[in-house]
mmCIF file of C-alpha atoms in Angstrom:
data_model
loop_
_atom_site.group_PDB
_atom_site.id
_atom_site.type_symbol
_atom_site.label_atom_id
_atom_site.label_comp_id
_atom_site.label_asym_id
_atom_site.label_seq_id
_atom_site.Cartn_x
_atom_site.Cartn_y
_atom_site.Cartn_z
ATOM 1 C CA MET A 985 58.190 49.407 33.632
ATOM 2 C CA GLN A 986 61.177 47.464 33.064
ATOM 3 C CA THR A 987 62.261 46.271 29.555
ATOM 4 C CA VAL A 988 63.061 43.144 27.762
ATOM 5 C CA SER A 989 64.927 42.976 24.549
ATOM 6 C CA ILE A 990 65.251 40.014 22.457
ATOM 7 C CA ASP A 991 66.292 39.484 19.090
ATOM 8 C CA ILE A 992 65.350 36.578 17.763
ATOM 9 C CA VAL A 993 67.724 34.448 15.463
ATOM 10 C CA SER A 994 64.831 33.182 12.704
ATOM 11 C CA ASP A 995 64.834 31.612 8.816
ATOM 12 C CA VAL A 996 60.904 31.485 7.578
ATOM 13 C CA VAL A 997 61.152 28.829 5.722
ATOM 14 C CA CYS A 998 62.214 27.086 9.507
ATOM 15 C CA PRO A 999 58.596 24.829 11.097
ATOM 16 C CA TRP A 1000 60.310 25.099 14.242
ATOM 17 C CA CYS A 1001 60.723 29.207 13.548
ATOM 18 C CA TYR A 1002 56.979 29.288 13.601
ATOM 19 C CA LEU A 1003 56.245 27.995 16.672
ATOM 20 C CA GLY A 1004 58.558 29.545 18.248
ATOM 21 C CA LYS A 1005 57.192 32.492 17.345
ATOM 22 C CA ALA A 1006 53.733 31.608 18.724
ATOM 23 C CA ARG A 1007 54.731 30.409 21.372
ATOM 24 C CA LEU A 1008 57.070 33.336 22.211
ATOM 25 C CA ASP A 1009 54.105 35.510 21.518
ATOM 26 C CA GLN A 1010 52.071 33.440 24.618
ATOM 27 C CA ALA A 1011 55.122 33.727 26.424
ATOM 28 C CA VAL A 1012 55.427 37.906 25.798
ATOM 29 C CA ALA A 1013 51.603 37.851 26.541
ATOM 30 C CA ASN A 1014 52.165 36.152 30.218
ATOM 31 C CA VAL A 1015 54.628 38.152 31.645
ATOM 32 C CA GLY A 1016 52.913 41.274 30.016
ATOM 33 C CA ALA A 1017 51.884 42.940 33.553
ATOM 34 C CA GLU A 1018 55.253 42.555 34.780
ATOM 35 C CA LEU A 1019 57.673 43.808 32.253
ATOM 36 C CA GLN A 1020 57.217 44.976 28.261
ATOM 37 C CA VAL A 1021 59.507 42.998 25.944
ATOM 38 C CA ALA A 1022 61.095 44.593 23.728
ATOM 39 C CA VAL A 1023 61.639 42.015 20.222
ATOM 40 C CA GLN A 1024 63.538 42.157 16.915
ATOM 41 C CA TRP A 1025 63.784 39.495 14.543
ATOM 42 C CA ARG A 1026 66.956 38.961 12.874
ATOM 43 C CA PRO A 1027 68.056 36.696 9.721
ATOM 44 C CA TYR A 1028 69.436 33.259 9.435
ATOM 45 C CA GLN A 1029 69.260 31.310 6.074
ATOM 46 C CA LEU A 1030 69.039 27.250 7.020
ATOM 47 C CA ASN A 1031 69.599 27.131 2.400
ATOM 48 C CA PRO A 1032 71.073 29.973 1.389
ATOM 49 C CA ASP A 1033 72.122 28.006 -1.714
ATOM 50 C CA LEU A 1034 68.856 27.858 -3.316
ATOM 51 C CA PRO A 1035 68.701 29.890 -6.241
ATOM 52 C CA PRO A 1036 66.176 33.382 -5.789
ATOM 53 C CA GLU A 1037 63.376 31.258 -8.280
ATOM 54 C CA GLY A 1038 63.974 28.550 -4.973
ATOM 55 C CA VAL A 1039 63.204 24.485 -5.857
ATOM 56 C CA ASP A 1040 60.877 22.002 -6.195
ATOM 57 C CA HIS A 1041 60.039 21.742 -2.284
ATOM 58 C CA LYS A 1042 59.089 17.592 -1.342
ATOM 59 C CA GLN A 1043 62.553 16.573 -3.451
ATOM 60 C CA HIS A 1044 64.238 19.209 -1.946
ATOM 61 C CA LEU A 1045 63.186 17.995 2.169
ATOM 62 C CA ALA A 1046 63.077 14.638 0.858
ATOM 63 C CA ALA A 1047 67.246 14.670 0.230
ATOM 64 C CA LYS A 1048 67.843 17.150 2.777
ATOM 65 C CA LEU A 1049 65.813 14.320 5.836
ATOM 66 C CA GLY A 1050 66.453 11.376 3.892
ATOM 67 C CA GLY A 1051 64.215 10.404 2.268
ATOM 68 C CA GLN A 1052 60.469 10.965 2.108
ATOM 69 C CA GLU A 1053 59.704 8.688 5.114
ATOM 70 C CA ALA A 1054 61.568 11.405 7.390
ATOM 71 C CA VAL A 1055 59.248 13.874 5.870
ATOM 72 C CA ASP A 1056 56.053 12.085 6.802
ATOM 73 C CA ARG A 1057 56.769 11.423 9.690
ATOM 74 C CA ALA A 1058 57.862 15.455 10.640
ATOM 75 C CA HIS A 1059 55.425 17.233 9.268
ATOM 76 C CA GLU A 1060 53.225 14.499 11.242
ATOM 77 C CA MET A 1061 55.201 15.482 15.020
ATOM 78 C CA LEU A 1062 54.827 19.209 14.016
ATOM 79 C CA ARG A 1063 51.232 19.178 12.627
ATOM 80 C CA GLY A 1064 50.588 18.053 16.412
ATOM 81 C CA LEU A 1065 52.489 20.689 18.155
ATOM 82 C CA GLY A 1066 51.307 23.597 15.539
ATOM 83 C CA HIS A 1067 47.619 22.254 16.700
ATOM 84 C CA ALA A 1068 48.589 22.880 20.087
ATOM 85 C CA ASP A 1069 49.779 26.606 19.389
ATOM 86 C CA GLY A 1070 47.302 27.059 16.986
ATOM 87 C CA ILE A 1071 49.240 27.324 13.434
ATOM 88 C CA ALA A 1072 47.781 25.124 11.347
ATOM 89 C CA PHE A 1073 50.467 23.653 8.823
ATOM 90 C CA ASP A 1074 49.671 22.478 5.709
ATOM 91 C CA PHE A 1075 52.882 21.286 4.404
ATOM 92 C CA ASP A 1076 50.903 19.665 1.141
ATOM 93 C CA ALA A 1077 50.481 23.098 0.185
ATOM 94 C CA VAL A 1078 54.027 23.901 0.425
ATOM 95 C CA LYS A 1079 55.643 23.838 -3.339
ATOM 96 C CA ILE A 1080 58.686 25.767 -3.615
ATOM 97 C CA SER A 1081 61.389 25.972 -1.929
ATOM 98 C CA PRO A 1082 62.998 29.474 -1.504
ATOM 99 C CA ASN A 1083 65.460 31.419 -1.240
ATOM 100 C CA THR A 1084 64.994 33.638 2.005
ATOM 101 C CA LEU A 1085 67.030 36.460 1.441
ATOM 102 C CA ASP A 1086 64.584 38.696 -0.203
ATOM 103 C CA ALA A 1087 61.659 38.096 2.641
ATOM 104 C CA HIS A 1088 64.406 38.669 5.023
ATOM 105 C CA ARG A 1089 65.204 42.353 3.010
ATOM 106 C CA LEU A 1090 61.603 42.873 3.808
ATOM 107 C CA ILE A 1091 61.813 41.876 7.319
ATOM 108 C CA ARG A 1092 64.991 43.845 8.265
ATOM 109 C CA TRP A 1093 62.464 47.294 6.023
ATOM 110 C CA ALA A 1094 59.617 46.645 8.891
ATOM 111 C CA ALA A 1095 62.234 47.463 11.352
ATOM 112 C CA THR A 1096 62.263 50.919 9.984
ATOM 113 C CA HIS A 1097 58.216 51.253 11.533
ATOM 114 C CA GLY A 1098 58.432 49.617 14.950
ATOM 115 C CA ASP A 1099 58.464 45.728 16.534
ATOM 116 C CA ALA A 1100 54.591 45.841 15.650
ATOM 117 C CA ALA A 1101 54.982 45.991 11.727
ATOM 118 C CA GLN A 1102 58.299 43.556 11.773
ATOM 119 C CA SER A 1103 56.115 41.433 14.144
ATOM 120 C CA ALA A 1104 53.376 40.738 12.036
ATOM 121 C CA VAL A 1105 55.076 41.143 8.466
ATOM 122 C CA VAL A 1106 57.249 37.362 10.401
ATOM 123 C CA GLY A 1107 54.087 36.635 11.210
ATOM 124 C CA LEU A 1108 52.591 36.760 7.914
ATOM 125 C CA LEU A 1109 55.640 35.448 6.187
ATOM 126 C CA PHE A 1110 55.774 32.329 8.347
ATOM 127 C CA LYS A 1111 51.474 32.243 8.356
ATOM 128 C CA ALA A 1112 52.238 32.539 3.727
ATOM 129 C CA ASN A 1113 54.002 29.494 4.022
ATOM 130 C CA PHE A 1114 53.702 26.812 6.114
ATOM 131 C CA GLU A 1115 49.660 27.386 5.854
ATOM 132 C CA GLU A 1116 48.367 28.979 2.276
ATOM 133 C CA GLY A 1117 51.398 27.656 0.611
ATOM 134 C CA ARG A 1118 52.680 30.430 -0.526
ATOM 135 C CA ASN A 1119 56.207 31.269 -1.760
ATOM 136 C CA VAL A 1120 57.763 33.752 -0.268
ATOM 137 C CA GLY A 1121 60.739 34.658 -2.501
ATOM 138 C CA ASP A 1122 58.483 35.927 -4.760
ATOM 139 C CA HIS A 1123 58.146 39.865 -5.427
ATOM 140 C CA ALA A 1124 53.978 39.251 -5.847
ATOM 141 C CA VAL A 1125 53.973 37.879 -2.300
ATOM 142 C CA LEU A 1126 56.150 39.250 -1.095
ATOM 143 C CA LEU A 1127 54.910 43.060 -1.608
ATOM 144 C CA ASP A 1128 51.075 41.744 -1.145
ATOM 145 C CA ILE A 1129 52.236 40.828 2.233
ATOM 146 C CA ALA A 1130 53.838 44.292 3.055
ATOM 147 C CA THR A 1131 51.127 46.046 1.843
ATOM 148 C CA GLU A 1132 48.708 43.822 4.523
ATOM 149 C CA ALA A 1133 51.396 44.711 7.257
ATOM 150 C CA GLY A 1134 50.194 48.201 6.351
ATOM 151 C CA LEU A 1135 53.806 49.154 4.442
ATOM 152 C CA ASP A 1136 53.989 51.348 1.454
ATOM 153 C CA ARG A 1137 53.767 49.437 -1.176
ATOM 154 C CA PRO A 1138 55.230 51.294 -4.264
ATOM 155 C CA VAL A 1139 58.515 51.827 -1.940
ATOM 156 C CA ILE A 1140 58.716 48.122 -0.624
ATOM 157 C CA ALA A 1141 57.665 47.053 -4.576
ATOM 158 C CA ALA A 1142 61.676 49.963 -5.643
ATOM 159 C CA LEU A 1143 63.155 48.508 -2.974
ATOM 160 C CA LEU A 1144 63.080 44.872 -3.917
ATOM 161 C CA ASN A 1145 63.705 45.881 -7.566
ATOM 162 C CA SER A 1146 67.168 47.237 -6.055
ATOM 163 C CA ASP A 1147 69.870 45.071 -3.990
ATOM 164 C CA ALA A 1148 69.550 47.750 -1.164
ATOM 165 C CA ASP A 1149 70.243 45.575 1.847
ATOM 166 C CA LYS A 1150 71.657 42.450 -0.032
ATOM 167 C CA ASP A 1151 75.234 42.423 1.990
ATOM 168 C CA ALA A 1152 73.768 44.067 4.760
ATOM 169 C CA VAL A 1153 71.502 41.397 5.791
ATOM 170 C CA LYS A 1154 74.586 38.501 5.012
ATOM 171 C CA GLU A 1155 76.766 39.787 7.130
ATOM 172 C CA GLU A 1156 73.915 40.114 9.548
ATOM 173 C CA ILE A 1157 73.870 36.020 8.491
ATOM 174 C CA GLY A 1158 77.399 35.333 8.725
ATOM 175 C CA MET A 1159 77.299 37.048 12.088
ATOM 176 C CA ALA A 1160 75.049 34.815 13.705
ATOM 177 C CA ARG A 1161 77.471 32.005 12.418
ATOM 178 C CA GLU A 1162 80.726 33.114 14.173
ATOM 179 C CA MET A 1163 78.482 34.033 17.598
ATOM 180 C CA GLY A 1164 77.978 29.775 17.480
ATOM 181 C CA VAL A 1165 74.069 29.988 15.941
ATOM 182 C CA THR A 1166 74.044 26.769 14.640
ATOM 183 C CA GLY A 1167 70.890 26.492 13.805
ATOM 184 C CA VAL A 1168 67.110 28.347 14.657
ATOM 185 C CA PRO A 1169 65.399 29.164 16.564
ATOM 186 C CA CYS A 1170 67.910 31.644 18.929
ATOM 187 C CA PHE A 1171 66.279 33.604 21.188
ATOM 188 C CA ILE A 1172 69.729 36.319 22.854
ATOM 189 C CA ILE A 1173 68.366 38.053 25.717
ATOM 190 C CA GLU A 1174 69.508 41.219 26.864
ATOM 191 C CA GLY A 1175 72.372 40.179 23.959
ATOM 192 C CA GLN A 1176 73.500 37.800 26.030
ATOM 193 C CA TYR A 1177 71.440 35.260 26.613
ATOM 194 C CA ALA A 1178 70.504 31.994 24.450
ATOM 195 C CA VAL A 1179 68.210 29.807 24.152
ATOM 196 C CA MET A 1180 68.235 27.751 21.310
ATOM 197 C CA GLY A 1181 65.318 25.759 19.945
ATOM 198 C CA ALA A 1182 61.082 25.875 20.190
ATOM 199 C CA GLN A 1183 60.928 26.034 23.845
ATOM 200 C CA SER A 1184 57.734 25.997 25.478
ATOM 201 C CA VAL A 1185 55.547 28.852 26.187
ATOM 202 C CA GLU A 1186 56.738 27.874 30.531
ATOM 203 C CA VAL A 1187 60.340 28.143 29.645
ATOM 204 C CA LEU A 1188 60.167 31.213 27.594
ATOM 205 C CA SER A 1189 58.049 33.641 30.468
ATOM 206 C CA ASN A 1190 60.520 32.091 32.399
ATOM 207 C CA ALA A 1191 63.459 33.027 30.993
ATOM 208 C CA LEU A 1192 62.528 37.290 30.586
ATOM 209 C CA ARG A 1193 61.184 36.431 34.051
ATOM 210 C CA GLU A 1194 65.111 35.772 35.812
ATOM 211 C CA ILE A 1195 66.780 37.912 33.123
ATOM 212 C CA ALA A 1196 64.717 40.407 34.734
ATOM 213 C CA GLN A 1197 65.207 39.956 37.890
ATOM 214 C CA LEU A 1198 69.463 39.570 37.100
ATOM 215 C CA LYS A 1199 69.118 42.785 34.802
ATOM 216 C CA ALA A 1200 66.800 44.830 38.079
ATOM 217 C CA THR A 1201 69.387 44.174 40.474
ATOM 218 C CA ALA A 1202 73.014 44.584 38.273
#
């Protein structure tokens, strides 16, 4: 069976990225009888300058989006979209806008255990932030997520308490920006075809099929 690779440039505090994951999971299931899809999650930071302890989420978002009314409109729309894709957004529960560098380090380490482990960590991070209101910049939260995904808790604790891979993650984010990624999610298929935004399941399914065909005839 043919394999198609996807690199997803994403940030764990991006609601559109959470929608993108839910839709990609459905698209991968749709094409499962025809081809295999190898998924790798790549880092991006929407707010790289936030302090390690994060900031007040509601104030930060209102300032970023231009006031509370704009925030409320965006949240209402996202709740509806999330409901359709099996996501129970609870924006009122989110108290902290975190710096996501450590979350991206955890995602990177999860990849050493395979695609499924990395996907599990990504899903748990999204759920923790958007459905449970947990601070995904907090090491205790990250350790609980690592444990739930089957990673070695003492090893992850030691890594989080070090500077391991901080520069590598920042370098990868810089590379994404140099490639022209200015918004997320961005799905890079077979290293050369970019699909921007949280596209529909149908669009993603068709893109996978079309690129698989191109690959087969190349």
